[in-house]
Short mmCIF file of N, CA and C in Angstrom, two decimals:
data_model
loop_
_atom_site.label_atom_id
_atom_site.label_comp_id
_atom_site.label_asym_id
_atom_site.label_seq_id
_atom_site.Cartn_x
_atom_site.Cartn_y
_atom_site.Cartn_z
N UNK J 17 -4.44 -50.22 -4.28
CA UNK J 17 -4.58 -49.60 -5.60
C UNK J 17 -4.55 -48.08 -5.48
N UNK J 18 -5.16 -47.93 -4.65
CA UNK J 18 -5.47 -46.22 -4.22
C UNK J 18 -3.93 -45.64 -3.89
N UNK J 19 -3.22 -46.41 -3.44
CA UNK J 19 -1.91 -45.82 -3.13
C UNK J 19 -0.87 -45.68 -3.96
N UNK J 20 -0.65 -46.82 -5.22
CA UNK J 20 -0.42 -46.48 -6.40
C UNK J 20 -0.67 -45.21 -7.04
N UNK J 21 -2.00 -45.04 -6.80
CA UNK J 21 -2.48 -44.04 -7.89
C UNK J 21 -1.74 -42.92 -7.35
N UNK J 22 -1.68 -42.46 -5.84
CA UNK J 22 -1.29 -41.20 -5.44
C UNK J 22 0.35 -41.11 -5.58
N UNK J 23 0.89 -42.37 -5.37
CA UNK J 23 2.27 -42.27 -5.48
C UNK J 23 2.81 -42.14 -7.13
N UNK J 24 2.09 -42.63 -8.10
CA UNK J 24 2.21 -41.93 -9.64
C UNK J 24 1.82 -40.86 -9.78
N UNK J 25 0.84 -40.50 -9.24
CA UNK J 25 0.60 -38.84 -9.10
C UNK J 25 1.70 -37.81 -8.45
N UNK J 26 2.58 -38.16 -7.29
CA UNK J 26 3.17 -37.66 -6.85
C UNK J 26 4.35 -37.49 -8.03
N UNK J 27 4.82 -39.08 -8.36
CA UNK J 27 5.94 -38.94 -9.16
C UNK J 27 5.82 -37.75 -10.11
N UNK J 28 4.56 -37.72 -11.24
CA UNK J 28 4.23 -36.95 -12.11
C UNK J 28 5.10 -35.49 -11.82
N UNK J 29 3.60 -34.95 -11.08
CA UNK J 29 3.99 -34.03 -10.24
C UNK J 29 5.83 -33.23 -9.74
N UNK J 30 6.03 -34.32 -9.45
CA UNK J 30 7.20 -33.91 -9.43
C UNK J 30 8.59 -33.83 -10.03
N UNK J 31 8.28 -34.86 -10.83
CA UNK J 31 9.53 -34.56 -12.37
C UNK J 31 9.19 -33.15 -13.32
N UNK J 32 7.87 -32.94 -12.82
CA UNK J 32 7.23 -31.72 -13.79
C UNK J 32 7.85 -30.50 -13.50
N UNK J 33 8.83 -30.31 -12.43
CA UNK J 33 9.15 -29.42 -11.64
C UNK J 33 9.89 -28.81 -12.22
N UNK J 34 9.63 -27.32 -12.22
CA UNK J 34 11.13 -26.74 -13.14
C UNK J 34 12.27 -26.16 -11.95
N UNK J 35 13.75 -26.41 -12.24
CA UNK J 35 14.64 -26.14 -11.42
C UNK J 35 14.75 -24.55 -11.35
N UNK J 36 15.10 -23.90 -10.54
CA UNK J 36 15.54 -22.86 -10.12
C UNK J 36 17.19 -22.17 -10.22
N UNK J 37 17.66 -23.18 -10.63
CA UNK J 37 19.16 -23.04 -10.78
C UNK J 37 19.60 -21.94 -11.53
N UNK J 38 18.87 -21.58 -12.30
CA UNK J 38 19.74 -20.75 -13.62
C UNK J 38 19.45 -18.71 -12.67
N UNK J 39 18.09 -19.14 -12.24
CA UNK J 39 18.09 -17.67 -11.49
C UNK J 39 18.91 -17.31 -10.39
N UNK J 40 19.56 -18.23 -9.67
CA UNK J 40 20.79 -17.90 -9.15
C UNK J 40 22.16 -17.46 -9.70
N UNK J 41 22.04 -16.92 -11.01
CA UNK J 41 22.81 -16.18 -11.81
C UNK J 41 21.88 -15.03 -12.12
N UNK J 42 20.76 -14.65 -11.85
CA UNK J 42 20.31 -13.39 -12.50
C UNK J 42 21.18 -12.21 -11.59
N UNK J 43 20.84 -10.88 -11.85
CA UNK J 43 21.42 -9.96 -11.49
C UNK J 43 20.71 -9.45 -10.41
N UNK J 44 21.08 -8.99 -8.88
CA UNK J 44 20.41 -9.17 -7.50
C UNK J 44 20.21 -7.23 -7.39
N UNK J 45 19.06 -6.90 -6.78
CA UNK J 45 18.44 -5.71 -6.17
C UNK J 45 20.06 -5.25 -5.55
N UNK J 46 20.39 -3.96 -5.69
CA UNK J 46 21.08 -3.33 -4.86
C UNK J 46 20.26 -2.67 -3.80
N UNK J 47 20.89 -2.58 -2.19
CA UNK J 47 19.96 -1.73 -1.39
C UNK J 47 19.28 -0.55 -2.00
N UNK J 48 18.53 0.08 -1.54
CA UNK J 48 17.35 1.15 -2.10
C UNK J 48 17.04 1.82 -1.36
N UNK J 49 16.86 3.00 -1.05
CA UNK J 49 15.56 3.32 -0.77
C UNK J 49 15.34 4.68 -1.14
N UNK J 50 14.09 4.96 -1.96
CA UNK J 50 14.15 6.33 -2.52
C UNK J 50 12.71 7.27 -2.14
N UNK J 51 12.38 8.53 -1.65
CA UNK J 51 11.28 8.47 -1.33
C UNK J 51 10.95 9.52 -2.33
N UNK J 52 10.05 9.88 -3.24
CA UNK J 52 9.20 10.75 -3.68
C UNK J 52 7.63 11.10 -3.36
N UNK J 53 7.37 12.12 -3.75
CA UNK J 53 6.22 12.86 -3.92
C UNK J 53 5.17 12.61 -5.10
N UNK J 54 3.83 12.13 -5.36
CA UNK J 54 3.24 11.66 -5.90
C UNK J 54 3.11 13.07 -6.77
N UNK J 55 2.84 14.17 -5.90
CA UNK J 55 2.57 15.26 -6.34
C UNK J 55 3.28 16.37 -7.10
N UNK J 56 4.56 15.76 -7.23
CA UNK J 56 5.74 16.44 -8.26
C UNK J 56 5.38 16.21 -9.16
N UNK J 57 5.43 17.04 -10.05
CA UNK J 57 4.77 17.03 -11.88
C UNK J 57 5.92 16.46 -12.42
N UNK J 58 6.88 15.74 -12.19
CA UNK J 58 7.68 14.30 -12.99
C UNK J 58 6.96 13.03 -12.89
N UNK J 59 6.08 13.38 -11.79
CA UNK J 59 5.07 11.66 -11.32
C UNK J 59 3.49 11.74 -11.76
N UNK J 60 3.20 13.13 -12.29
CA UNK J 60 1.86 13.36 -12.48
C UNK J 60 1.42 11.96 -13.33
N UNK J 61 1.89 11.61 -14.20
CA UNK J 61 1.53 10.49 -14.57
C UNK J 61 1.31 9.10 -14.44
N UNK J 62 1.80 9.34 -13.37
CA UNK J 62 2.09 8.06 -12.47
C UNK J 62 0.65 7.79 -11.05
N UNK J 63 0.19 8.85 -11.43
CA UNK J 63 -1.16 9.37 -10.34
C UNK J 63 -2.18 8.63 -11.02
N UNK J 64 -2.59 7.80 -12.49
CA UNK J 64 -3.36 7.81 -12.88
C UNK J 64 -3.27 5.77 -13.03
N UNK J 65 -4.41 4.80 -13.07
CA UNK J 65 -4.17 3.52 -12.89
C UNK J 65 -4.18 3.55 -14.54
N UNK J 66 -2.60 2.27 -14.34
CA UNK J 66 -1.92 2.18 -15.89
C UNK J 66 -1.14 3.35 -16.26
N UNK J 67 -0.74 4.29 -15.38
CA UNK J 67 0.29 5.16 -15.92
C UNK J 67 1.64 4.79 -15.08
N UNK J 68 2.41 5.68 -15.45
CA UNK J 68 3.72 5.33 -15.59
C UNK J 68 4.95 6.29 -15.14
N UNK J 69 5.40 6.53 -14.16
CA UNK J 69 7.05 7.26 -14.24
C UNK J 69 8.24 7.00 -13.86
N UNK J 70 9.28 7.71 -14.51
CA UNK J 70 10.53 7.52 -14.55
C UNK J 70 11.14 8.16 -13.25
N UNK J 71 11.91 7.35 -12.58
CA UNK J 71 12.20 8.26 -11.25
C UNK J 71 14.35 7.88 -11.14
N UNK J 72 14.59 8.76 -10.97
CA UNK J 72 16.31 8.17 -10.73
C UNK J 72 16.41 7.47 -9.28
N UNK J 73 17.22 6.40 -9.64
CA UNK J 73 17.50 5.54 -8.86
C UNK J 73 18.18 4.25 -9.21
N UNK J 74 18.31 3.32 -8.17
CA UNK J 74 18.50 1.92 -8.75
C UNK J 74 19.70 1.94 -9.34
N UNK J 75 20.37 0.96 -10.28
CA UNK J 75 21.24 0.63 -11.24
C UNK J 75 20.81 1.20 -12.68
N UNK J 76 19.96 1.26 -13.49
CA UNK J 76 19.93 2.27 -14.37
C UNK J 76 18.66 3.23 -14.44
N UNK J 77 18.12 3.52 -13.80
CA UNK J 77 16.91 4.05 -12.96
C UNK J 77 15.58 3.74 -12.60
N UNK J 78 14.27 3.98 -12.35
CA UNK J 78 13.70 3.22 -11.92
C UNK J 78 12.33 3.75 -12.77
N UNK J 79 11.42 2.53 -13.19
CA UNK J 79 10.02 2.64 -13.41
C UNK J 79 8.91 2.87 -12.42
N UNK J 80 8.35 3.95 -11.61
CA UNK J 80 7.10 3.80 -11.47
C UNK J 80 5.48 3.46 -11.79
N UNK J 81 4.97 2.12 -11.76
CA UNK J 81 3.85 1.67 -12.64
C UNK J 81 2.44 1.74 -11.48
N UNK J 82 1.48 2.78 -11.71
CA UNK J 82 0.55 2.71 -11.21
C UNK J 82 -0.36 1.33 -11.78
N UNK J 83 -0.70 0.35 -10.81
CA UNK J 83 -1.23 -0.59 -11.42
C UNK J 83 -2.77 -0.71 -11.45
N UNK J 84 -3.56 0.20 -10.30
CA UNK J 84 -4.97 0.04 -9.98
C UNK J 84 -5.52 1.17 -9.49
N UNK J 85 -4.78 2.52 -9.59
CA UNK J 85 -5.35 3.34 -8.41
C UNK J 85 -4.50 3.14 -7.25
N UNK J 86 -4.40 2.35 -6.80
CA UNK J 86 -4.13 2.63 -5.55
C UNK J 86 -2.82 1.60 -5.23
N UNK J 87 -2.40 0.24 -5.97
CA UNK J 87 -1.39 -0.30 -5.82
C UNK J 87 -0.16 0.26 -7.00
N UNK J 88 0.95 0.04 -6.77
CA UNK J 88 2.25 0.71 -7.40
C UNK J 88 3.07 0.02 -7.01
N UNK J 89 3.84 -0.47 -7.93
CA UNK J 89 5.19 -1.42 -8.41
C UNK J 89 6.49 -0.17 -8.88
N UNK J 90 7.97 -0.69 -8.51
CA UNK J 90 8.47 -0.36 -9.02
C UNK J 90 9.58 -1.41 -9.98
N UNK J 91 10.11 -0.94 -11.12
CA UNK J 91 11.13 -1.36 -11.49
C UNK J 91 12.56 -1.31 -11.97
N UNK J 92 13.64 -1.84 -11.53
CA UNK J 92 15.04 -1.12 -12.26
C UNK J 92 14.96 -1.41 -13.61
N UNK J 93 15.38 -0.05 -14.44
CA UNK J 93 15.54 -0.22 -15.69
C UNK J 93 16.71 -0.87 -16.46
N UNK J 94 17.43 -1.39 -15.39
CA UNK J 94 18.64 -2.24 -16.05
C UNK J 94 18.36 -3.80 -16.58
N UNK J 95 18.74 -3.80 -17.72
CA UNK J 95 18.18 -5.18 -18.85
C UNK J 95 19.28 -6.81 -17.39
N UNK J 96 17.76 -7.67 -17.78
CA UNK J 96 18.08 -8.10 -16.67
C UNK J 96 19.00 -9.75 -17.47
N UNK J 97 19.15 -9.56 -18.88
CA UNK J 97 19.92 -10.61 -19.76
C UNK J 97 21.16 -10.47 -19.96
N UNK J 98 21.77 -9.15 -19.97
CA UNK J 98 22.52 -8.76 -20.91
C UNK J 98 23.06 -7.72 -20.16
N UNK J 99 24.47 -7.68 -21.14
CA UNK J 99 25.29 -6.17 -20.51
C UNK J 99 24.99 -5.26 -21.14
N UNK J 100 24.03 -4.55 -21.24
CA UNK J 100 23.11 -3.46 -21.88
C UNK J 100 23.79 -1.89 -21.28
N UNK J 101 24.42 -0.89 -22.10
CA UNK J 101 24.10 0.16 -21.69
C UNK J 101 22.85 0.72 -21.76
N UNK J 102 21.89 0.86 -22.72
CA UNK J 102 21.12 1.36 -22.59
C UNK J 102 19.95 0.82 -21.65
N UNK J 103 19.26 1.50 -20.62
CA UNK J 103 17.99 1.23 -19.54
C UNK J 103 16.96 0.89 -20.30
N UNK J 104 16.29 -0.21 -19.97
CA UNK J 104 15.07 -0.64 -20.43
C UNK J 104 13.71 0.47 -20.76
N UNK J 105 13.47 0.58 -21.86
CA UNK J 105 11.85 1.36 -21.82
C UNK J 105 10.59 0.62 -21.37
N UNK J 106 9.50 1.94 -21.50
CA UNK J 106 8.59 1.00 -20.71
C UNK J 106 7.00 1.13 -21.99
N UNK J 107 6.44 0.17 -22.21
CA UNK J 107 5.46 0.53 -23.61
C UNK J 107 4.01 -0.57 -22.88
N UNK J 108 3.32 -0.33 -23.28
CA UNK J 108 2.06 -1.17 -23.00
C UNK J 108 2.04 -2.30 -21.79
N UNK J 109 2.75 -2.03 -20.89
CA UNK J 109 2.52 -2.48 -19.37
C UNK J 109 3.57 -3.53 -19.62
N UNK J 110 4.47 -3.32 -20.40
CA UNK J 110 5.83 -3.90 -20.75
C UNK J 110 7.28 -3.31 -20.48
N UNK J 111 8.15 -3.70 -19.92
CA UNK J 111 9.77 -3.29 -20.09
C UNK J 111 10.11 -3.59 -21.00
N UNK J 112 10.90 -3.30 -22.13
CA UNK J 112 11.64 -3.87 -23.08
C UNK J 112 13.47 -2.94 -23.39
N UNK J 113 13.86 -4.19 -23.65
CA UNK J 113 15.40 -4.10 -23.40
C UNK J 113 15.55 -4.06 -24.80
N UNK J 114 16.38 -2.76 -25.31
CA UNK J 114 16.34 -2.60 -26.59
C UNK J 114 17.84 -3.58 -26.65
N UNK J 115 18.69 -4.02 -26.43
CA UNK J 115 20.08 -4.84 -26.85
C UNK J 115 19.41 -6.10 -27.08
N UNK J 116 18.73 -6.85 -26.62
CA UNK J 116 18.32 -8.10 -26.83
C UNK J 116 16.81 -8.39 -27.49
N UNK J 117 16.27 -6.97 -27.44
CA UNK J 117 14.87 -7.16 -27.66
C UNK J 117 13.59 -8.22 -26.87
N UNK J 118 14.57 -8.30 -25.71
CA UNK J 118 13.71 -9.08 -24.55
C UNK J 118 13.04 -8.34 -24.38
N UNK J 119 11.80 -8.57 -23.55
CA UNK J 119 10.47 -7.88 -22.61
C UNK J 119 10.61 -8.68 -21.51
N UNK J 120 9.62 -7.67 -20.16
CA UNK J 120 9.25 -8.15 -19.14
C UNK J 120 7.75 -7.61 -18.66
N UNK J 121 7.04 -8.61 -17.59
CA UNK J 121 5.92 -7.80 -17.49
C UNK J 121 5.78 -7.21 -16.14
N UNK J 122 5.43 -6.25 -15.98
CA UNK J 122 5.09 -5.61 -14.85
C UNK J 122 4.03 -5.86 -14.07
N UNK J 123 2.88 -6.33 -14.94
CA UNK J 123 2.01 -7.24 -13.88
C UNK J 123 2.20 -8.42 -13.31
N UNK J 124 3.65 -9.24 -13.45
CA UNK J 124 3.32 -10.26 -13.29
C UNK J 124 5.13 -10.08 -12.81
N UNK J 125 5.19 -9.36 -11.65
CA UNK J 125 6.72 -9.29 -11.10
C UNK J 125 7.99 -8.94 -12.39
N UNK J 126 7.74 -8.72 -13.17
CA UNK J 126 8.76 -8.89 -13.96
C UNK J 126 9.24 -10.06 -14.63
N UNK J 127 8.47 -10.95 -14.87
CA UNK J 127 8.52 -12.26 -15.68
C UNK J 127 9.32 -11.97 -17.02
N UNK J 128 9.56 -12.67 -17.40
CA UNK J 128 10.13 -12.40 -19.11
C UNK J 128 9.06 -12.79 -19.57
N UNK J 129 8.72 -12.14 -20.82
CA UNK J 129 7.54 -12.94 -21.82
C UNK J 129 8.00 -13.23 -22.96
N UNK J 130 9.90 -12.85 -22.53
CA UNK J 130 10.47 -13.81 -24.09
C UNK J 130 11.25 -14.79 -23.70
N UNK J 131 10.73 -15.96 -24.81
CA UNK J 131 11.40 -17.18 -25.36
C UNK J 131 12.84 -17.17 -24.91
N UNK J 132 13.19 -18.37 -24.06
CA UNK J 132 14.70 -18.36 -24.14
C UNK J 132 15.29 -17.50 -22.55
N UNK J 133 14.26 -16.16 -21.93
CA UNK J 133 15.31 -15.66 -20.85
C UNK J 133 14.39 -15.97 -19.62
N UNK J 134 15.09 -16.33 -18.79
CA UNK J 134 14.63 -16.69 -17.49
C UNK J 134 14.58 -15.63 -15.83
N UNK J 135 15.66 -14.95 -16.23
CA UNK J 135 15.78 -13.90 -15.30
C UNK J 135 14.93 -12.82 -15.31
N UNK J 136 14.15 -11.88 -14.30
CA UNK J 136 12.82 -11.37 -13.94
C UNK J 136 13.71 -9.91 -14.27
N UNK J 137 12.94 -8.89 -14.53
CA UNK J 137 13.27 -7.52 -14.29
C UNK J 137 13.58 -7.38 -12.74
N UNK J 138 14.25 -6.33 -12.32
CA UNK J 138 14.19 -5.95 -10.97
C UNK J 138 13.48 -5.36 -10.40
N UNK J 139 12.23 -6.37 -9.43
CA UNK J 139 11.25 -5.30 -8.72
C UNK J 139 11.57 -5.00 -7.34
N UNK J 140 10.99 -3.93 -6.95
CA UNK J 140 11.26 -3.17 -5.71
C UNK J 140 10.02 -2.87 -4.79
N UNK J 141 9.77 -2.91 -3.97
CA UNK J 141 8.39 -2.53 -3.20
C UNK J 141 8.30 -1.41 -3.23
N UNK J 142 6.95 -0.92 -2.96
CA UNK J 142 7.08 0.51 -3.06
C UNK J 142 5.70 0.52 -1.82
N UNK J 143 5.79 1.61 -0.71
CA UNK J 143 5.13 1.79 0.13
C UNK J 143 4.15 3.88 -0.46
N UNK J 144 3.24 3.08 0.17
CA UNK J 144 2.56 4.80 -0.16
C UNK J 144 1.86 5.15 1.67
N UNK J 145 1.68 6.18 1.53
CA UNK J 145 1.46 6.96 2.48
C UNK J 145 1.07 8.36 2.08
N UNK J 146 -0.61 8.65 1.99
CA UNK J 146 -0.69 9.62 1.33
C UNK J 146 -0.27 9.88 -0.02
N UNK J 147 0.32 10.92 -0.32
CA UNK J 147 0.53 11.43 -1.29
C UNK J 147 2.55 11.04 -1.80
N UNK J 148 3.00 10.71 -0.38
CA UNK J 148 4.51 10.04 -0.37
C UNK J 148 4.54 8.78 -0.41
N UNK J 149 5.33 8.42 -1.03
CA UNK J 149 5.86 6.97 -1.89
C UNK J 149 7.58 7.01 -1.04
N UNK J 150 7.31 5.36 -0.76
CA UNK J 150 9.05 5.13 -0.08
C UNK J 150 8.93 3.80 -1.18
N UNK J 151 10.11 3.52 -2.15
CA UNK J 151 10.80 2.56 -3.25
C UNK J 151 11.74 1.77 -2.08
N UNK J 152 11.96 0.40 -2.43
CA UNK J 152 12.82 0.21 -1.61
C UNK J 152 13.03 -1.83 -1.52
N UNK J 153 13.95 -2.23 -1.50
CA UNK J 153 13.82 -3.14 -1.01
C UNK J 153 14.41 -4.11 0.27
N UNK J 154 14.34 -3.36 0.91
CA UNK J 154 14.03 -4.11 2.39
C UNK J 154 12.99 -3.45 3.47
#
């Protein structure tokens, strides 16, 4: 009986599974690597947990998101649905892609938090050292 139960559990479990297929069409990280200065007054804002800067780079340039003090995410501002000229903005710990009016979140890798898109913003690691920041992904 007991083995039933685990092998319907398993089944469950595993039809529940969502496929991965469709993100093998999202749009892939180009190499990177960019290093700035925390201490350049373009990043001053970016010094503070929950602030934010704009740094060139990437495919349509890049978000710096201070997330805690002391951890920092980056992201490409290129809309990750759509053939968007315009670069994603960044508003209440959100990306949003003005062509589609998609969002993404920055706390949470770049998830979509809209209905319907499956593909993540583009995140990038970002290393600190002192007061220098290396963007980058590899």
């Amino acid at each position: 009986m007991f083995k039933k139960i685990i092998l319907l559990f398993g089944l469950i479990v595993l039809s529940n599974c969502s496929s991965n297929e469709n993100l093998a069409n999202c749009i892939q990280s180009l190499p990177l690597s960019v290093n700035a200065d925390l201490n350049n007054p373009n990043l001053i804002n970016a010094q503070v947990p929950g602030g934010h800067a704009e740094i060139a780079g990437g495919n349509k340039g890049l978000i710096l998101f201070n997330k805690n003090g002391t951890g920092f995410v980056a992201f490409d501002r290129l809309c990750p649905a759509s053939d968007c000229n315009s670069p994603m903005t960044f508003e209440n710990r959100l990306l949003k892609c003005s062509c589609d009016n998609s969002t993404y979140s920055v706390d949470f890798g770049g998830a979509p938090q809209t209905n319907g898109f499956e593909c993540p913003a583009i995140e990038y690691r970002v290393l600190r050292n002192g007061s220098s920041i290396r963007i980058t992904n590899f």
